[in-house]
Structures are given as C-alpha cells and as structure tokens.
Coordinates of C-alpha atoms in Angstrom, one line a residue:
M1 CA 0.0 0.0 0.0
H2 CA 2.9 2.4 0.7
L3 CA 4.1 2.2 -2.9
F4 CA 0.7 3.0 -4.3
R5 CA 0.2 5.9 -2.0
L6 CA 3.7 7.2 -3.0
L7 CA 2.8 6.9 -6.7
T8 CA -0.5 8.7 -6.2
I9 CA 1.1 11.6 -4.4
A10 CA 3.9 11.9 -6.9
A11 CA 1.6 11.8 -9.9
S12 CA -0.7 14.4 -8.4
L13 CA 2.2 16.7 -7.8
A14 CA 3.6 16.3 -11.3
L15 CA 0.2 16.8 -12.9
A16 CA -0.2 20.0 -10.9
G17 CA 2.9 21.5 -12.6
T18 CA 3.0 23.8 -15.6
A19 CA 0.8 22.4 -18.3
S20 CA 3.2 23.3 -21.1
A21 CA 6.3 21.8 -19.5
A22 CA 7.3 18.3 -20.3
T23 CA 7.8 15.9 -17.4
I24 CA 10.8 13.6 -16.8
G25 CA 10.1 10.6 -14.5
V26 CA 12.9 9.6 -12.1
V27 CA 12.8 6.1 -10.8
A28 CA 15.5 5.6 -8.2
P29 CA 15.8 4.2 -4.6
Q30 CA 14.9 6.7 -1.9
S31 CA 15.8 4.4 1.0
G32 CA 17.5 1.1 1.6
A33 CA 20.9 -0.2 0.4
Y34 CA 20.9 1.9 -2.8
E35 CA 19.6 5.2 -1.2
M36 CA 22.9 7.0 -1.8
L37 CA 23.0 6.1 -5.5
G38 CA 19.4 7.0 -5.9
S39 CA 20.1 10.4 -4.3
Q40 CA 22.8 11.0 -6.9
V41 CA 20.4 10.3 -9.7
R42 CA 17.6 12.5 -8.3
Q43 CA 20.0 15.4 -7.6
G44 CA 21.5 15.3 -11.1
V45 CA 18.1 15.2 -12.7
K46 CA 16.7 18.0 -10.6
I47 CA 19.5 20.5 -11.3
A48 CA 19.5 19.8 -15.0
A49 CA 15.7 19.8 -15.3
A50 CA 15.5 23.2 -13.6
K51 CA 17.9 24.6 -16.1
A52 CA 16.1 23.0 -19.1
G53 CA 12.5 23.9 -17.9
L54 CA 11.4 20.3 -17.3
D55 CA 9.1 19.2 -14.6
V56 CA 10.2 16.2 -12.5
M57 CA 8.2 13.3 -11.1
E58 CA 10.0 11.1 -8.6
I59 CA 9.1 7.5 -7.7
H60 CA 10.8 5.3 -5.2
E61 CA 12.4 2.2 -6.6
S62 CA 12.3 -0.6 -4.0
C63 CA 14.0 -3.1 -6.3
E64 CA 11.5 -5.7 -5.3
E65 CA 10.1 -8.3 -7.7
G66 CA 6.7 -7.3 -9.0
S67 CA 7.0 -3.6 -8.2
G68 CA 7.6 -2.4 -11.7
G69 CA 4.0 -2.6 -12.9
A70 CA 2.7 -0.1 -10.4
I71 CA 5.6 2.2 -11.1
A72 CA 4.8 2.2 -14.8
D73 CA 1.2 3.0 -14.1
G74 CA 2.2 6.0 -12.0
L75 CA 4.5 7.3 -14.7
I76 CA 1.8 7.0 -17.3
A77 CA -0.7 8.7 -15.0
A78 CA 1.7 11.6 -14.7
K79 CA 2.1 11.8 -18.5
V80 CA 5.9 11.7 -18.3
S81 CA 7.8 12.1 -21.6
I82 CA 10.8 10.0 -20.7
V83 CA 11.9 8.0 -17.7
V84 CA 15.4 8.0 -16.2
G85 CA 17.1 5.9 -13.5
F86 CA 16.0 2.3 -13.0
L87 CA 19.0 1.0 -11.0
C88 CA 17.5 -2.5 -10.6
T89 CA 16.8 -5.0 -13.4
E90 CA 13.9 -6.4 -11.3
T91 CA 12.0 -3.1 -11.7
L92 CA 12.7 -2.7 -15.4
S93 CA 11.5 -6.1 -16.5
D94 CA 8.1 -5.5 -14.9
A95 CA 7.7 -1.9 -16.0
L96 CA 8.8 -2.0 -19.6
P97 CA 5.8 -3.8 -21.2
T98 CA 3.4 -1.1 -19.9
L99 CA 5.8 1.7 -20.9
K100 CA 6.0 0.2 -24.4
D101 CA 2.3 0.6 -24.9
A102 CA 2.6 4.3 -23.9
A103 CA 5.8 4.8 -26.1
I104 CA 7.7 6.2 -23.2
P105 CA 11.5 5.8 -23.6
T106 CA 13.3 4.6 -20.6
I107 CA 17.0 5.1 -20.0
T108 CA 18.8 3.0 -17.4
L109 CA 21.9 4.4 -15.9
S110 CA 23.3 1.1 -14.5
S111 CA 21.9 -2.1 -15.9
R112 CA 24.6 -4.0 -17.9
A113 CA 22.7 -7.3 -18.2
S114 CA 22.9 -8.5 -21.8
G115 CA 19.8 -10.7 -21.4
L116 CA 17.6 -7.7 -20.5
M117 CA 18.7 -5.8 -23.6
E118 CA 18.1 -8.9 -25.8
D119 CA 14.5 -9.2 -24.3
A120 CA 13.9 -5.5 -24.9
L121 CA 14.9 -5.7 -28.6
K122 CA 12.9 -8.8 -29.2
R123 CA 9.8 -7.5 -27.5
G124 CA 10.0 -3.9 -28.7
W125 CA 10.5 -2.4 -25.3
P126 CA 11.7 1.3 -25.3
L127 CA 14.7 0.6 -23.2
F128 CA 18.0 2.4 -23.7
R129 CA 21.2 1.9 -21.8
L130 CA 23.6 4.6 -20.7
A131 CA 25.8 2.1 -18.8
P132 CA 28.4 0.3 -20.9
S133 CA 27.6 -3.2 -22.2
D134 CA 28.8 -6.2 -20.2
T135 CA 31.5 -6.7 -22.9
G136 CA 32.6 -3.1 -23.2
E137 CA 35.5 -3.5 -20.7
S138 CA 37.0 -6.6 -22.4
D139 CA 36.5 -5.0 -25.9
A140 CA 38.5 -2.0 -24.9
A141 CA 41.2 -4.1 -23.3
I142 CA 41.5 -6.3 -26.4
E143 CA 41.7 -3.3 -28.7
T144 CA 44.5 -1.8 -26.5
M145 CA 46.5 -5.1 -26.3
L146 CA 46.2 -5.8 -30.0
R147 CA 47.5 -2.3 -30.8
D148 CA 50.2 -2.0 -28.1
W149 CA 51.3 -5.4 -27.0
K150 CA 52.3 -7.1 -30.3
G151 CA 55.9 -8.3 -30.1
H152 CA 55.9 -8.3 -26.2
S153 CA 55.8 -11.3 -23.9
F154 CA 52.7 -10.9 -21.9
G155 CA 50.7 -12.6 -19.2
L156 CA 47.0 -12.9 -18.2
I157 CA 46.1 -13.2 -14.5
D158 CA 42.8 -13.4 -12.7
D159 CA 41.8 -13.6 -9.1
G160 CA 39.5 -16.6 -9.4
T161 CA 36.2 -14.7 -9.1
I162 CA 33.6 -15.3 -11.7
Y163 CA 33.7 -11.7 -12.9
S164 CA 37.5 -11.6 -13.3
R165 CA 37.7 -15.1 -14.8
E166 CA 35.1 -14.4 -17.4
L167 CA 36.8 -11.0 -18.2
V168 CA 40.2 -12.6 -18.7
D169 CA 38.7 -15.6 -20.7
R170 CA 37.0 -13.2 -23.1
I171 CA 40.3 -11.3 -23.6
R172 CA 42.3 -14.5 -24.0
A173 CA 39.9 -15.9 -26.6
K174 CA 39.9 -12.8 -28.8
L175 CA 43.6 -12.3 -28.6
E176 CA 44.3 -15.9 -29.6
E177 CA 41.9 -15.6 -32.5
S178 CA 44.2 -12.7 -33.7
G179 CA 47.3 -14.8 -33.2
L180 CA 48.4 -13.2 -29.9
K181 CA 49.0 -15.8 -27.3
P182 CA 50.0 -15.2 -23.7
T183 CA 53.3 -16.5 -22.4
F184 CA 52.0 -16.8 -18.9
T185 CA 48.6 -17.4 -17.3
D186 CA 47.8 -17.8 -13.6
T187 CA 45.2 -17.3 -10.9
L188 CA 46.4 -15.3 -8.0
R189 CA 45.4 -15.7 -4.4
P190 CA 43.6 -12.5 -3.5
S191 CA 43.9 -10.4 -0.3
Q192 CA 47.5 -11.4 0.4
E193 CA 50.0 -9.1 2.1
Q194 CA 52.6 -9.6 -0.6
Q195 CA 52.8 -11.2 -4.1
V196 CA 56.6 -11.5 -4.5
A197 CA 56.4 -15.1 -5.6
L198 CA 54.1 -14.2 -8.4
V199 CA 56.3 -11.3 -9.5
R200 CA 59.3 -13.6 -9.6
R201 CA 57.5 -16.2 -11.7
L202 CA 56.6 -13.4 -14.1
S203 CA 60.2 -12.3 -14.2
R204 CA 61.5 -15.8 -14.9
T205 CA 59.2 -16.3 -17.9
G206 CA 60.3 -13.0 -19.4
V207 CA 56.9 -11.4 -19.2
T208 CA 57.1 -7.6 -19.7
H209 CA 53.3 -6.9 -19.9
V210 CA 50.5 -8.3 -17.8
F211 CA 46.7 -7.9 -17.6
I212 CA 45.4 -8.5 -14.1
G213 CA 41.8 -9.1 -13.5
A214 CA 41.6 -8.5 -9.7
E215 CA 40.6 -5.9 -7.1
R216 CA 42.5 -2.7 -7.0
N217 CA 44.5 -3.5 -3.8
D218 CA 45.7 -6.8 -5.2
V219 CA 46.9 -5.0 -8.3
A220 CA 48.6 -2.4 -6.1
I221 CA 50.5 -5.0 -4.2
I222 CA 51.7 -6.7 -7.4
A223 CA 52.9 -3.3 -8.7
R224 CA 54.6 -2.5 -5.4
D225 CA 56.4 -5.8 -5.2
A226 CA 57.5 -5.6 -8.9
A227 CA 59.0 -2.2 -8.2
A228 CA 60.8 -3.6 -5.1
E229 CA 62.1 -6.6 -7.1
K230 CA 63.2 -4.2 -9.9
T231 CA 61.1 -6.2 -12.3
P232 CA 59.9 -3.9 -15.1
L233 CA 56.2 -4.6 -15.8
T234 CA 53.6 -2.8 -17.8
I235 CA 50.5 -3.6 -15.7
L236 CA 47.0 -3.2 -17.1
S237 CA 43.8 -3.9 -15.2
G238 CA 40.1 -3.2 -15.6
D239 CA 37.2 -1.2 -14.2
T240 CA 37.9 -2.5 -10.6
M241 CA 40.6 0.1 -10.5
R242 CA 38.0 2.7 -9.9
A243 CA 38.2 2.2 -6.1
A244 CA 39.8 3.8 -3.1
N245 CA 43.6 4.1 -3.2
T246 CA 43.9 2.1 0.1
P247 CA 45.3 0.3 2.0
V248 CA 48.2 0.0 -0.5
A249 CA 48.8 3.0 -2.7
L250 CA 48.9 2.3 -6.4
Q251 CA 52.2 2.9 -8.2
P252 CA 52.2 5.7 -10.8
G253 CA 52.2 4.3 -14.3
V254 CA 49.7 1.5 -13.8
L255 CA 47.2 1.3 -16.6
A256 CA 43.5 0.6 -16.4
I257 CA 40.6 0.2 -18.8
T258 CA 37.9 2.2 -17.1
T259 CA 35.4 5.1 -17.7
P260 CA 36.7 8.7 -17.4
D261 CA 36.2 10.8 -14.4
Y262 CA 33.3 12.8 -16.0
A263 CA 33.8 15.8 -13.7
T264 CA 37.2 16.4 -15.4
L265 CA 35.8 16.6 -18.9
P266 CA 35.7 20.0 -20.5
S267 CA 32.1 19.3 -21.5
A268 CA 31.1 18.9 -17.9
A269 CA 32.4 22.3 -16.7
D270 CA 29.0 24.0 -16.6
A271 CA 27.2 21.0 -15.1
V272 CA 29.9 20.7 -12.3
K273 CA 29.5 24.4 -11.5
D274 CA 25.7 24.0 -11.4
L275 CA 25.9 20.9 -9.1
R276 CA 28.4 22.4 -6.7
A277 CA 26.4 25.7 -6.5
A278 CA 23.7 23.4 -5.1
K279 CA 26.2 21.8 -2.7
I280 CA 26.1 18.5 -4.7
E281 CA 29.4 16.8 -5.6
P282 CA 29.6 15.7 -9.2
E283 CA 30.3 12.0 -8.4
G284 CA 28.7 8.7 -9.0
Y285 CA 25.5 8.9 -11.0
A286 CA 25.0 12.7 -10.6
L287 CA 26.6 13.7 -13.9
P288 CA 25.2 10.8 -16.0
A289 CA 21.7 11.8 -14.6
Y290 CA 22.4 15.4 -15.5
A291 CA 23.4 14.3 -19.0
V292 CA 20.3 12.1 -19.5
T293 CA 18.1 15.1 -18.5
Q294 CA 19.8 17.2 -21.2
I295 CA 19.0 14.4 -23.6
A296 CA 15.4 14.3 -22.4
A297 CA 14.9 18.1 -23.0
K298 CA 16.3 17.8 -26.6
L299 CA 14.3 14.6 -27.2
V300 CA 11.0 16.2 -26.4
E301 CA 11.8 19.1 -28.8
L302 CA 12.9 16.8 -31.6
S303 CA 10.0 14.4 -31.2
Q304 CA 7.5 17.2 -31.5
S305 CA 9.2 18.9 -34.4
E306 CA 9.8 15.7 -36.4
G307 CA 6.4 14.2 -35.5
K308 CA 8.1 10.9 -34.5
P309 CA 7.7 8.7 -31.4
A310 CA 10.4 9.6 -28.9
P311 CA 12.0 6.0 -28.9
A312 CA 12.5 6.3 -32.6
V313 CA 14.1 9.7 -32.3
L314 CA 16.6 8.4 -29.7
V315 CA 18.1 5.9 -32.1
G316 CA 21.0 7.4 -34.1
T317 CA 20.6 11.0 -32.9
A318 CA 23.7 12.6 -31.5
F319 CA 23.1 14.5 -28.2
E320 CA 25.6 16.9 -26.8
T321 CA 25.7 16.4 -23.0
A322 CA 27.8 17.1 -19.9
I323 CA 29.6 13.8 -20.3
G324 CA 30.2 14.2 -24.0
Q325 CA 28.4 13.4 -27.2
I326 CA 25.9 10.5 -26.7
T327 CA 24.4 8.4 -29.5
F328 CA 22.3 5.3 -29.1
N329 CA 22.7 2.6 -31.8
D330 CA 20.0 0.4 -33.2
R331 CA 20.5 -2.0 -30.3
H332 CA 19.7 0.9 -27.9
E333 CA 23.2 0.9 -26.5
L334 CA 25.9 3.5 -26.6
Q335 CA 27.4 3.8 -30.1
T336 CA 30.8 4.6 -28.6
N337 CA 32.4 2.4 -26.0
P338 CA 32.9 4.7 -22.9
Y339 CA 35.8 2.6 -21.6
R340 CA 39.2 4.2 -22.2
L341 CA 42.8 3.3 -21.6
Q342 CA 43.9 5.4 -18.6
Q343 CA 47.0 5.7 -16.5
W344 CA 47.5 6.4 -12.8
N345 CA 49.6 9.5 -12.3
G346 CA 49.9 9.1 -8.5
T347 CA 46.7 11.1 -7.8
T348 CA 44.1 10.1 -10.3
F349 CA 43.6 8.2 -13.6
V350 CA 44.0 10.3 -16.7
P351 CA 43.6 9.3 -20.4
V352 CA 46.8 7.9 -21.7
D353 CA 47.2 10.7 -24.3
R354 CA 47.3 13.2 -21.3
A355 CA 49.3 11.0 -18.9
E356 CA 52.9 11.8 -18.0
R357 CA 55.0 8.9 -19.2

C-alpha cells in the first residue's frame, strides 16, 4: 500500500505543474541499500531539469520483484515524456511492457545485463542503456592489447572470481583468434599481504606486460612488489581500479581500462558548476543523470518537431551532454564504448594521451 500511496502523491504533484512543461520521470531508490546512488540520480536530474525547464516526477524504486508494474502505471498517469534511472533489473522487467504501450522511452543508468537488452529488442521495449555493455570492458582491453602489445611477452592473471575469470577468458579468446598468445597465465590468491612469488614467476618467464583481473588493492600489491624486485612490468587492469587508493597506494604508471572521471571533462564544466552551486558533488550517477536530463529536453523538442515517437528519435541521434556526445545505436546501446585506456599519475587516472609517461 505504501508504494501505491507514493505513486498517487507523486503523480498528483507532477500533474499540478506547468501544463506546457514536459515531465521527466525519475525512478530511483529513496531508501534502503541503494539510497545514496538514488540520491545522486535524483539530484543530477533536478539540477539539469530546472535549467532545461522540465518538470520532475520522482518514484521510489524498491528493487522488489513485481513492483515495476505499479511504477509504470504511476509514470503514465503523470504523463511523463521520458523515464530516467531504474537502477534495478527487477523493476525494469516488470515496468517495460506497460511503458512500451505508452511509447515512453526509458534510459537505465546502471543495468549491464545482456539478457535484459536482448529481451527489450525482441519485444520492442523502449529501453536504452547509458551504462556500458557487459563486454565493453573486455572489448577496450582487447583493442589496447592488439594495438600496443604485439611483439611483447605478456601474461594474463585473474583472481579466481567469476567476474575476473570471465573477463580474462574473453580477452584470451579474442587475442588468440588474432594470433596473440599469452606467455604466462595464472590465478592469484587475492587479499595477500605480498605477491613477491608471483612477481618472480613473471620475471623468470620473461613477461614484460601483464593484464590482471583483480581488485585494486591486489593489483597495487603486485605493482609495489614488482618495483621492489626491480622487475619492469607494464601492468594493465580493468574497471575494478575505480576504487579507493587504500590500503596499498597504487604505483604511478599502472594502466586501467575504465570510464573517465566525467567531472574532469571540458564538456562537464558548466554542469559541475551547477551541481556544486547546489552543494552537490559531481560524483557517481550525478553527472550521468544530469546528461540524460539534457537528452530528455532535446528529445521532447525533436519528437514534436519531427512528428516521430520519442523512442524512434533516440536511435541514431547525437546528443551533446555534460559527459560528451551520446548516440544510441539500433541496439539501444551507446554507439561509442565509454571505456578508455587510462594511467594512474599518482593522484588520479587520466587518459593515456594526457598521462605523463
């Protein structure tokens, strides 16, 4: 009953707004384990919507099975033009069939599940994904290694977790298809105080480059021990490197395939200023939510001027946003892989073309 009362109140507030203003629906947790992430989404949307002249309707996302249908009903009652958020796959799968009937495009900021996108395409659901695909990380790593590691003896290491093992397996398979085979493969024991034995095995095999699928601290320990052993290693890891630089500090020069720090992009300068003026730090989902709201404002304008349904307009249209130009392909995913090769400079990760070598 609580959810239905929330939807009724939120819809009433949205419908009481300016009749001429389009409404953006925000579905994000307002309590529970994901409350902080939900707050980042709502704050980013609110600041951008105020600037763009959009009304905002907020709905709590409980992430419970079966809750999406009621959420979709509330969004339709509020006559929203687009929906942003949906941090939980459980909510999306229930809400999308109803949103399809109303031709309301939905942009998820977090879901990377390939199965959900396949279902959406097969069933004509108006779902678009701002988050990278689940193969985006490995695709960017493979591109980097094929370009930069030919002629080098290299190794592939994972930490035994399903995520890391699958990541490394995808990389190995694609590299071997292109004739690039690792000299060394291994599974490390995570959460150890030192990895000297592993570093020495790498040194004995002549490996100069290594991809490590592991948590940031394990990678930092390997980099530290390689420096102490005077073993020159080019170390590349993945998106797990976007984590706190503790307890072991990362050595400068370590490479990572990860998304940029959006707050440092030139395109984000105005958005960062707007958020900080409202005492909101431009971190987590705040800037992506701000960017999607910019897309929403332009989408409403284009849909009306072109006389096309909003989901159709979203495909193939380039939108200039705070986090750069965004275009959704015909699979409703980002046309450009957001993962980039970056290097740790001792303070932060920076794109390799800006890194101090």
